[in-house]
mmCIF file of C-alpha atoms in Angstrom:
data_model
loop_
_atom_site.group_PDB
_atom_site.id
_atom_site.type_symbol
_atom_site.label_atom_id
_atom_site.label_comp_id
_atom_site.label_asym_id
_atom_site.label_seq_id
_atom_site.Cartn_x
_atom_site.Cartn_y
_atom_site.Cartn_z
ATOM 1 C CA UNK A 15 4.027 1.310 -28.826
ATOM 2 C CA UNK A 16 5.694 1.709 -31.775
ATOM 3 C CA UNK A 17 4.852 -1.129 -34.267
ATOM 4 C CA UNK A 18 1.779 -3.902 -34.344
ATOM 5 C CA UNK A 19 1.443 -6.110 -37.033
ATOM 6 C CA UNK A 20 -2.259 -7.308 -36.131
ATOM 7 C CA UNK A 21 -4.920 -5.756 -33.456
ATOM 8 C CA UNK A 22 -7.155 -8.224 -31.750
ATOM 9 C CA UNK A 23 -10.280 -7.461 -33.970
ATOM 10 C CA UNK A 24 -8.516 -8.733 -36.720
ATOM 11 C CA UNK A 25 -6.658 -11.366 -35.282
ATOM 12 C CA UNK A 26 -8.577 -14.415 -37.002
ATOM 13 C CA UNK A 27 -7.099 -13.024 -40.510
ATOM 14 C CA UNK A 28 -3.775 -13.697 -39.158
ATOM 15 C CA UNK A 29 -4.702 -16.905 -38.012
ATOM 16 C CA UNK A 30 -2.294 -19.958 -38.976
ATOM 17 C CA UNK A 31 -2.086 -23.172 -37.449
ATOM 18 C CA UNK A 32 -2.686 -22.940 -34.288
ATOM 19 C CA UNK A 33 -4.479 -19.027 -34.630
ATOM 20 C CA UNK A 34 -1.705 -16.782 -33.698
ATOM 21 C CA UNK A 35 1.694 -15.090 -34.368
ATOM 22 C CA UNK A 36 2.339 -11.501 -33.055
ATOM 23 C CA UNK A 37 5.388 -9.351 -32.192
ATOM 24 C CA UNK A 38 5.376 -5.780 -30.593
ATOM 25 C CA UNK A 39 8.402 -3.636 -30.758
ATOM 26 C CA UNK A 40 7.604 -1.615 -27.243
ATOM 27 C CA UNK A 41 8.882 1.363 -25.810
ATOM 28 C CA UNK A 42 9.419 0.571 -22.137
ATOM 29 C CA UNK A 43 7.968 3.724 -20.784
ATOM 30 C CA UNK A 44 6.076 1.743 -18.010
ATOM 31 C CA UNK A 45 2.487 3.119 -19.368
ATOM 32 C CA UNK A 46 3.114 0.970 -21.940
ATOM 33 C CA UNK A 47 3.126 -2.236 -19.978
ATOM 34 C CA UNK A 48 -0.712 -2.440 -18.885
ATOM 35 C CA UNK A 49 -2.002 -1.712 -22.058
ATOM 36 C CA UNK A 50 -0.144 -4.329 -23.833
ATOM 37 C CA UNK A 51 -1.021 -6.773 -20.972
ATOM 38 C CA UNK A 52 -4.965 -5.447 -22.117
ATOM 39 C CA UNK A 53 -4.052 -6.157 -25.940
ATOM 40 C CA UNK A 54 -2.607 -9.666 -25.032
ATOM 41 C CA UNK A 55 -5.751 -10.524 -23.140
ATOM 42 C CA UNK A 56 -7.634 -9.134 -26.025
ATOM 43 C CA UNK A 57 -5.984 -11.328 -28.631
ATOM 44 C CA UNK A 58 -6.266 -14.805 -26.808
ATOM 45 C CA UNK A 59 -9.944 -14.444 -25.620
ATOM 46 C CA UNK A 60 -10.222 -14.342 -29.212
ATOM 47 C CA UNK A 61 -8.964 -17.604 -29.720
ATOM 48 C CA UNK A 62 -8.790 -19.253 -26.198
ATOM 49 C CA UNK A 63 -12.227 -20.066 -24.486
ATOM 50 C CA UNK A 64 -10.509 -20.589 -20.886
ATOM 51 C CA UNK A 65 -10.303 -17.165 -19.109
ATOM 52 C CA UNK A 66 -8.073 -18.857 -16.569
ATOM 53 C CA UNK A 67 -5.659 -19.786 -19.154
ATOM 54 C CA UNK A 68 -6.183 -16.150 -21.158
ATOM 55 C CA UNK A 69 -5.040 -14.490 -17.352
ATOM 56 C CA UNK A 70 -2.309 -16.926 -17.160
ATOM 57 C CA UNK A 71 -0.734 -15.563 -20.725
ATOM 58 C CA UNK A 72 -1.870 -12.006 -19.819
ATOM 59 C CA UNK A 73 -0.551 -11.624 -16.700
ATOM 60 C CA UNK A 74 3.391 -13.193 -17.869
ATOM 61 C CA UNK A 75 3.550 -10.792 -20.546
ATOM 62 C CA UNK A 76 2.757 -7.947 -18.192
ATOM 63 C CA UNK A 77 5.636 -9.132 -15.898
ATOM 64 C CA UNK A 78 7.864 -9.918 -18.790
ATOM 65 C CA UNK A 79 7.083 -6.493 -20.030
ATOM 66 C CA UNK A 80 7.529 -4.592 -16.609
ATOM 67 C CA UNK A 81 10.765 -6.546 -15.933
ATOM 68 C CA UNK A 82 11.876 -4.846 -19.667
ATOM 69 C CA UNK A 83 10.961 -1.531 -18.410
ATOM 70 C CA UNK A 84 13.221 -1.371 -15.500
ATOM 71 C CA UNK A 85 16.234 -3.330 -16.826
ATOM 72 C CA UNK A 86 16.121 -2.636 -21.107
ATOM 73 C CA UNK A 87 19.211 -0.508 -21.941
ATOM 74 C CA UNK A 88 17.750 1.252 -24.713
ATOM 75 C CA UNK A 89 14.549 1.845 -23.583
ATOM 76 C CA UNK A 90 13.266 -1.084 -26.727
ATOM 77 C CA UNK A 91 11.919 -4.252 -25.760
ATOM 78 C CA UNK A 92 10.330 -7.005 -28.746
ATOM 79 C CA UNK A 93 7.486 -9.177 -27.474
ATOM 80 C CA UNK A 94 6.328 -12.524 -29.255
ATOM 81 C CA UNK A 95 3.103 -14.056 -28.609
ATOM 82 C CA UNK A 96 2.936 -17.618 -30.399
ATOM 83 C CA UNK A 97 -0.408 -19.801 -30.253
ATOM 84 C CA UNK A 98 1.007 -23.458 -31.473
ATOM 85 C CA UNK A 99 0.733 -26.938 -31.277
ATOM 86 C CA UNK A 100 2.257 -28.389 -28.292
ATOM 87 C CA UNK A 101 4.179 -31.852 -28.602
ATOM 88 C CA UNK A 102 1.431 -33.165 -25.684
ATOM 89 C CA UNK A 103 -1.142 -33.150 -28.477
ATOM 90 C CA UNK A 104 -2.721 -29.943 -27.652
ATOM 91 C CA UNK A 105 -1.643 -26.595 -27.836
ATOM 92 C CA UNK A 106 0.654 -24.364 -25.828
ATOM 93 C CA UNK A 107 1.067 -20.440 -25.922
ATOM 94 C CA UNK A 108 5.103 -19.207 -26.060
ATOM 95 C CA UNK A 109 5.647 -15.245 -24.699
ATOM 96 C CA UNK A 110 8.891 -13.905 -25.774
ATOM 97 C CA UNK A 111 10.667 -11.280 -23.984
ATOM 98 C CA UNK A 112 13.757 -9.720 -25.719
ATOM 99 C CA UNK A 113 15.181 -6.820 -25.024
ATOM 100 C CA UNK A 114 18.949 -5.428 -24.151
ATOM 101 C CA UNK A 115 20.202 -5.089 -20.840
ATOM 102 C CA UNK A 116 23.576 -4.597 -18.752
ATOM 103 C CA UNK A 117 25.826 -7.337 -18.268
ATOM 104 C CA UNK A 118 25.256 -7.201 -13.952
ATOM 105 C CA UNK A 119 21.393 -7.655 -15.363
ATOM 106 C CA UNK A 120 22.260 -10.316 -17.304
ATOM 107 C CA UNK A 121 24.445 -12.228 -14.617
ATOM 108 C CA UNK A 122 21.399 -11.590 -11.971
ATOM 109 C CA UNK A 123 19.280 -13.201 -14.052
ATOM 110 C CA UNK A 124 21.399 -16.281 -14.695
ATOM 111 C CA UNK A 125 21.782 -16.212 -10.965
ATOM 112 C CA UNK A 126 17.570 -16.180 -10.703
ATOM 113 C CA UNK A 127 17.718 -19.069 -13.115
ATOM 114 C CA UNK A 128 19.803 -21.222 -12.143
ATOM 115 C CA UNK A 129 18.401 -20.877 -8.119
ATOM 116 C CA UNK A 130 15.274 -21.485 -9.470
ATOM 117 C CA UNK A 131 15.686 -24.248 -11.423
ATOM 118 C CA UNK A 132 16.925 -26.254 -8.635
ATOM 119 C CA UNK A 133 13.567 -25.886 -6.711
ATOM 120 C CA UNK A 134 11.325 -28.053 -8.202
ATOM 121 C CA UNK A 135 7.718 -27.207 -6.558
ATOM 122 C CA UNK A 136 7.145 -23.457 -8.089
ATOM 123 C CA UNK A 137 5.045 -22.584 -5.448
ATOM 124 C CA UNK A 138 7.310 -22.952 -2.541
ATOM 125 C CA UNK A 139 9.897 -21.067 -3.902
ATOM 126 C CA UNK A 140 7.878 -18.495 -4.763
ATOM 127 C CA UNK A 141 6.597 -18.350 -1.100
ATOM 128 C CA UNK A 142 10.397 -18.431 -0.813
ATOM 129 C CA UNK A 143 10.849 -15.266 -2.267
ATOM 130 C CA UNK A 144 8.056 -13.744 -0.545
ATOM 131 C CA UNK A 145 9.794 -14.753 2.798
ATOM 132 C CA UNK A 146 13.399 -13.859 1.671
ATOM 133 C CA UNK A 147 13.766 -9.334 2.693
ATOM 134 C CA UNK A 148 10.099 -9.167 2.844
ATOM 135 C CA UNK A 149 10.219 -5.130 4.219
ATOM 136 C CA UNK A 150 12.616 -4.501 1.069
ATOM 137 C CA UNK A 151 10.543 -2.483 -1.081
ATOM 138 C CA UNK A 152 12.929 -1.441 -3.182
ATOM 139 C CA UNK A 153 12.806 -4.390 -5.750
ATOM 140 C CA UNK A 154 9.694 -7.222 -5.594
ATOM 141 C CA UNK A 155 12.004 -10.060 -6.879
ATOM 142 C CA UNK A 156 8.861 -11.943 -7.452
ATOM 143 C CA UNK A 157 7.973 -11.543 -11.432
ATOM 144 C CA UNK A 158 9.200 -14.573 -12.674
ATOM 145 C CA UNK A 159 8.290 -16.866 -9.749
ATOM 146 C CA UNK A 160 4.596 -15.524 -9.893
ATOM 147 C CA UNK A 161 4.841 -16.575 -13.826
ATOM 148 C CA UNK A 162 6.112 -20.076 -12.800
ATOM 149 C CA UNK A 163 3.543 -20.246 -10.032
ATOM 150 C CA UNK A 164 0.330 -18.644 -10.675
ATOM 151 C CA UNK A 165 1.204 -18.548 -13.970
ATOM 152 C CA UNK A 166 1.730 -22.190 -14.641
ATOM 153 C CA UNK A 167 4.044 -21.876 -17.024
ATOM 154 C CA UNK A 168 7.497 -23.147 -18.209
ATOM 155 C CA UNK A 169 10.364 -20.950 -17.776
ATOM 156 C CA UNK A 170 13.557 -20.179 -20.052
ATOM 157 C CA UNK A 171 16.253 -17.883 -20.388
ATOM 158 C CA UNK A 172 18.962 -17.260 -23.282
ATOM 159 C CA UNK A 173 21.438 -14.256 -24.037
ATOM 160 C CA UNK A 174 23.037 -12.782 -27.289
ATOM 161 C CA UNK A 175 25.968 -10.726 -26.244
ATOM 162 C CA UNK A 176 23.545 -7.710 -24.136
ATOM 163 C CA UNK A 177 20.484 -9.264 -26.048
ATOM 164 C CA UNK A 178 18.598 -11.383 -23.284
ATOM 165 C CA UNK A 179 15.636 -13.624 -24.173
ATOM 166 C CA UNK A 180 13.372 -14.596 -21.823
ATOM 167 C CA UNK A 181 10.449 -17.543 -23.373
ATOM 168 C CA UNK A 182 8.008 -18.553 -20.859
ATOM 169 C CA UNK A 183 5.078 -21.659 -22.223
ATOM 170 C CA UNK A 184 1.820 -22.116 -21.323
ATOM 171 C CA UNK A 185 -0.531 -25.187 -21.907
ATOM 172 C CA UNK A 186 -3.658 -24.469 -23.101
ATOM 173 C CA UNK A 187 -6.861 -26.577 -22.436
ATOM 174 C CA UNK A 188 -8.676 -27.625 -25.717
ATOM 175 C CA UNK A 189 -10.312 -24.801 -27.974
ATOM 176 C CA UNK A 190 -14.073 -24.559 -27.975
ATOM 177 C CA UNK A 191 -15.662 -26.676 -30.618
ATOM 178 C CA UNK A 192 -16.582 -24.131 -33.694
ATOM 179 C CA UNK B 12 -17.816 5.087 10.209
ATOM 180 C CA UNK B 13 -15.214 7.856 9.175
ATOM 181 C CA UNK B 14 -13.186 8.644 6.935
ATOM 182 C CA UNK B 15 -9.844 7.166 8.233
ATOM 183 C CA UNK B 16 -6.439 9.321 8.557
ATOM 184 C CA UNK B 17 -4.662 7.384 6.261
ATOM 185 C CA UNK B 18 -4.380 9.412 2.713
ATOM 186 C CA UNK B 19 -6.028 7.761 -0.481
ATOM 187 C CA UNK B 20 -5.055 7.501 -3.811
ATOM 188 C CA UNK B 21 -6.749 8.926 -6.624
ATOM 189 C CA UNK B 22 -5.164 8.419 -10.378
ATOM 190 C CA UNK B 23 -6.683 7.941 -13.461
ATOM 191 C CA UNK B 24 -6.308 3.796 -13.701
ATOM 192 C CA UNK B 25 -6.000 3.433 -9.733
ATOM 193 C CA UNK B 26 -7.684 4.494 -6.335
ATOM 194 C CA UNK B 27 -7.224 3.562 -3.123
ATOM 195 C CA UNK B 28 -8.661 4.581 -0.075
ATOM 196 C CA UNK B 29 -10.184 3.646 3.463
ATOM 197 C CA UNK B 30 -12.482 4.091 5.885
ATOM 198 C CA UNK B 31 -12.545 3.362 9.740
ATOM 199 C CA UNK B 32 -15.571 1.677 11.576
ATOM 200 C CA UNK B 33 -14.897 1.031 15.355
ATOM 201 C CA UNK B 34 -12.386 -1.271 15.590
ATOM 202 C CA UNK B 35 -12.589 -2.352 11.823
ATOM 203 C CA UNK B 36 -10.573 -0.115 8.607
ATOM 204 C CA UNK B 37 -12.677 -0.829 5.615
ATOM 205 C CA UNK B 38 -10.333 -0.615 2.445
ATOM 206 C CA UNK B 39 -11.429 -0.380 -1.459
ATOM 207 C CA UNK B 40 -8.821 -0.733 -4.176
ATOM 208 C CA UNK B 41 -10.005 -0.234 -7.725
ATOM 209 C CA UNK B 42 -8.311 -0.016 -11.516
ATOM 210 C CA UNK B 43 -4.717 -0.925 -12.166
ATOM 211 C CA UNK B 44 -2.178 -1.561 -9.998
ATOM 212 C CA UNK B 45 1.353 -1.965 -11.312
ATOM 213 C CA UNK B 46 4.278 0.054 -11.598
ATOM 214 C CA UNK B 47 2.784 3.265 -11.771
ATOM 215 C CA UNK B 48 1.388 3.284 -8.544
ATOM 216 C CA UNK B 49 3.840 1.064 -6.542
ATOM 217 C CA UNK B 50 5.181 3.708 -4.464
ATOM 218 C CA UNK B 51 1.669 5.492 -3.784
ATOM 219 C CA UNK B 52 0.642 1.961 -2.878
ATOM 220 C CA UNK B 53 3.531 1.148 -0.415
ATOM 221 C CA UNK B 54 3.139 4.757 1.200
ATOM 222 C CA UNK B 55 -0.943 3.558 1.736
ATOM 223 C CA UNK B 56 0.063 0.141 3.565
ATOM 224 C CA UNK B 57 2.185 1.633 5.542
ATOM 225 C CA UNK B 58 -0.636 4.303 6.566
ATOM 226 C CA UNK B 59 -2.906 1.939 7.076
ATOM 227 C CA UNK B 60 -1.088 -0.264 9.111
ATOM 228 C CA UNK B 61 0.260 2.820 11.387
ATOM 229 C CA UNK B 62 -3.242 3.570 11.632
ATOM 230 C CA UNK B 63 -4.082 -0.006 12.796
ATOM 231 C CA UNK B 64 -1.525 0.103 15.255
ATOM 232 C CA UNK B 65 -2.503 3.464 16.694
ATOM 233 C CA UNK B 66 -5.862 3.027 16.832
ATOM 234 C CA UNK B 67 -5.936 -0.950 17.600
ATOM 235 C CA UNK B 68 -7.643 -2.246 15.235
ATOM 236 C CA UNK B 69 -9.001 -5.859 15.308
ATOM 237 C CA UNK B 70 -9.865 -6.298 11.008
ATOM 238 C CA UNK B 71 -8.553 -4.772 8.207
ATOM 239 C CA UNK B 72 -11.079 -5.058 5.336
ATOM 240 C CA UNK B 73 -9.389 -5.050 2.002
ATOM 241 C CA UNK B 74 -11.751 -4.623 -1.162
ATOM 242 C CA UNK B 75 -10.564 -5.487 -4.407
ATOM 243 C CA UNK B 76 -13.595 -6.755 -6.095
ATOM 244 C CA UNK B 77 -12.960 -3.567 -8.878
ATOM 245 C CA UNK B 78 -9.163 -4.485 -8.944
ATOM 246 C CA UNK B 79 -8.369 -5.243 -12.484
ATOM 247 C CA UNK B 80 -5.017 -6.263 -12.135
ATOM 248 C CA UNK B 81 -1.841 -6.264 -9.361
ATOM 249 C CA UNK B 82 1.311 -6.838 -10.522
ATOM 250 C CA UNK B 83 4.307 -8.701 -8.604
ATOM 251 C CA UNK B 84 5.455 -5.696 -7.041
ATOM 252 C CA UNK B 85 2.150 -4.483 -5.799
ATOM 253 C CA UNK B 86 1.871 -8.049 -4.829
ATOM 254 C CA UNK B 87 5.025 -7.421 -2.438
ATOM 255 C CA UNK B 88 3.681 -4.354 -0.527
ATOM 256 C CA UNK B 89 1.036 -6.833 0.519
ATOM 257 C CA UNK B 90 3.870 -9.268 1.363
ATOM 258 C CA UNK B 91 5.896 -6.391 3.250
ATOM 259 C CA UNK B 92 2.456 -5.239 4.705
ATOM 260 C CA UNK B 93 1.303 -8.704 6.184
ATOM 261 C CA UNK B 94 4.683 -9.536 7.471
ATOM 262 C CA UNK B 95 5.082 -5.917 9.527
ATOM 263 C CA UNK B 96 1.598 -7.543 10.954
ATOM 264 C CA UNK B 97 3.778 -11.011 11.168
ATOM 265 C CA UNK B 98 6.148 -9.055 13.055
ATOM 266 C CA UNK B 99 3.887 -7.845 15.788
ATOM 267 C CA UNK B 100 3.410 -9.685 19.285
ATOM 268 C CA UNK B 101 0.183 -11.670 18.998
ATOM 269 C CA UNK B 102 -1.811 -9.392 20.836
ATOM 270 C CA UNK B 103 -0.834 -6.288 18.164
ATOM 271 C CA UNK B 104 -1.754 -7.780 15.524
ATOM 272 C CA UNK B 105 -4.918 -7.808 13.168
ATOM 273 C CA UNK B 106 -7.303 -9.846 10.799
ATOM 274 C CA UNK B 107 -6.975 -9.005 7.319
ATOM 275 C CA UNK B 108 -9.768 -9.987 5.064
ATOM 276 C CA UNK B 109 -9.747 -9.804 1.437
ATOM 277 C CA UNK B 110 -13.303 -9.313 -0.757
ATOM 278 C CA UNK B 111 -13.132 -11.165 -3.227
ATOM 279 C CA UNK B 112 -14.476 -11.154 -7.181
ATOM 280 C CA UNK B 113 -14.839 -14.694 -9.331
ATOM 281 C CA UNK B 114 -15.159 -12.696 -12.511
ATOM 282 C CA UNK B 115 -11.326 -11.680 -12.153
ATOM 283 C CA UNK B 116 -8.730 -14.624 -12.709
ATOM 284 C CA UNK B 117 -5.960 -13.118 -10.633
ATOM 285 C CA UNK B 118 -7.380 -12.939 -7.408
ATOM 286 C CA UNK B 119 -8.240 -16.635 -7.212
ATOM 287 C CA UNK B 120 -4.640 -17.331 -7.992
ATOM 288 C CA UNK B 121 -2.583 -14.137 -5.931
ATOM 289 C CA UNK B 122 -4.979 -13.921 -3.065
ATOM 290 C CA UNK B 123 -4.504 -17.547 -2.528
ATOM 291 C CA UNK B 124 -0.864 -17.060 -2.202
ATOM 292 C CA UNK B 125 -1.100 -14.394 -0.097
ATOM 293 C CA UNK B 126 -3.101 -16.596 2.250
ATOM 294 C CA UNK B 127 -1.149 -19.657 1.952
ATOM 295 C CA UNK B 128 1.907 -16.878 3.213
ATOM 296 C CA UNK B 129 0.334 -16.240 5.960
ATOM 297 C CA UNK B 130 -2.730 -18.066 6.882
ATOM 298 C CA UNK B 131 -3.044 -17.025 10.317
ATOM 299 C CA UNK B 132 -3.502 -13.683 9.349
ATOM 300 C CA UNK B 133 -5.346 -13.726 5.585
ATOM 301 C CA UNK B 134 -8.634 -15.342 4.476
ATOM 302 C CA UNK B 135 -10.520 -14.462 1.531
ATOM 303 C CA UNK B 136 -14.323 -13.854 0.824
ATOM 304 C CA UNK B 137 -15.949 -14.337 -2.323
#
């Protein structure tokens, strides 16, 4: 990890709006990835009294993360972690994954995309995927699907020349009264 | 019961390892399981369900009331795991039962799916 600009002790000093804003520049030695999924939880039990939800946000940026360490060209990967109000009323947590990759990664991932945006119950096509080369252990195929899923959250993908940004929302049930 | 032939995993965030009773493997995972054990994980399954096979086995008890956390590929080696079972004729195949813990938020979610998969196969104990 190379650069933090808050730790989840002082987290409420950073607090604005909604309670957070926090980026991590990463190395994407694959160590790397469960501790940051440890940090994330740390920072939104701070300010999130649903552990469902706090597992939910964890457990994306871990797969975000992981899918950086395999595919990230320069070994770099940037992740965003926005608390804010959501347009619902309430408020909604926003991962950002950024990182550089090939150009076959990037056209596998538009190819991911744009398959699974034309199923429109998450579940069954992530049951899909399980079903689809199940004895190929070579690659899991199953990280964003498991976000979409178990994960309940919205899904969206963007690219910069090699650049790829991956943004995945999360509702979040009501704060606990102070 | 006895220790089974079927190697376990020891690292520093993540153990594995099993244990046969009659016709019954008992299995405990504990710690971390993501990409740094994904391979020692797949090489266990496979063990295990060689072992299963061998030695037919009725129930395959799978512990993970100490797992922390699996990620989506240690999430497929269960997939490629319980469909090798799939793949069996009826009468080769096994139970697997997964111990459950409340306290941790992804087994409610993942161990669901994993039943849903394969429901013939999978239930869950809390």
């Amino acid at each position: 990890m190379k650069v933090f600009r808050s730790s989840a002790d002082v987290l409420s000093l950073n607090m604005a709006d909604e309670g957070l804003s926090l980026e991590l520049t990463l190395d994407t030695d694959p160590r790397i990835v469960s501790i940051t999924r440890r940090f994330v939880e740390q920072a939104m039990e701070k300010l999130v009294d649903d552990a469902d939800a706090v597992f939910r946000v964890a457990m994306a940026a871990h797969e975000l993360l992981e899918n950086a360490a395999k595919y990230a060209e320069n070994r770099q990967a940037c992740l965003a972690l926005r608390l804010e109000a959501s347009s619902s009323g309430g408020r909604q947590a926003v991962l950002t994954m950024m990182n550089q990759t090939s150009l076959a990664h990037i056209e596998r991932l538009r190819q991911n995309f744009a398959e699974m945006n034309t199923r429109d119950d998450p579940y069954d096509y992530y049951f899909e995927l399980m079903r689809r080369n199940p004895s190929d252990i070579s690659v899991s195929g199953l990280g964003l699907a498991r976000i979409r899923a178990e994960g309940e959250m919205k899904l969206a993908f963007d690219t910069v020349g090699t650049q790829v940004f991956i943004r995945a929302t999360a509702e979040i049930p009501e704060r606990r009264p102070a | 019961m006895s220790q089974a032939s079927i190697p376990a995993i020891r690292e520093s965030d993540f153990s594995a390892s099993a244990r046969v009773d009659g016709a019954k493997v008992e299995t405990t995972l504990t710690g971390n399981a993501d990409l740094n054990v994904k391979s020692q994980l797949d090489g266990f399954l496979l063990s295990l369900h060689q072992h299963a096979l061998g030695d037919s086995v009725s129930e395959v008890v799978v512990d993970v009331r100490n797992l922390e956390f699996i990620n989506s590929s240690c999430l497929k080696a269960f997939v490629t795991w319980i469909s090798s079972v799939q793949a069996q004729p009826i009468n080769g195949q096994y139970r697997i039962v997964f111990l459950s813990s409340p306290r941790l938020h992804w087994q409610r979610r993942s161990l669901h799916a994993l039943s849903c998969f394969a429901n013939d196969l999978v239930s869950i104990q809390t």
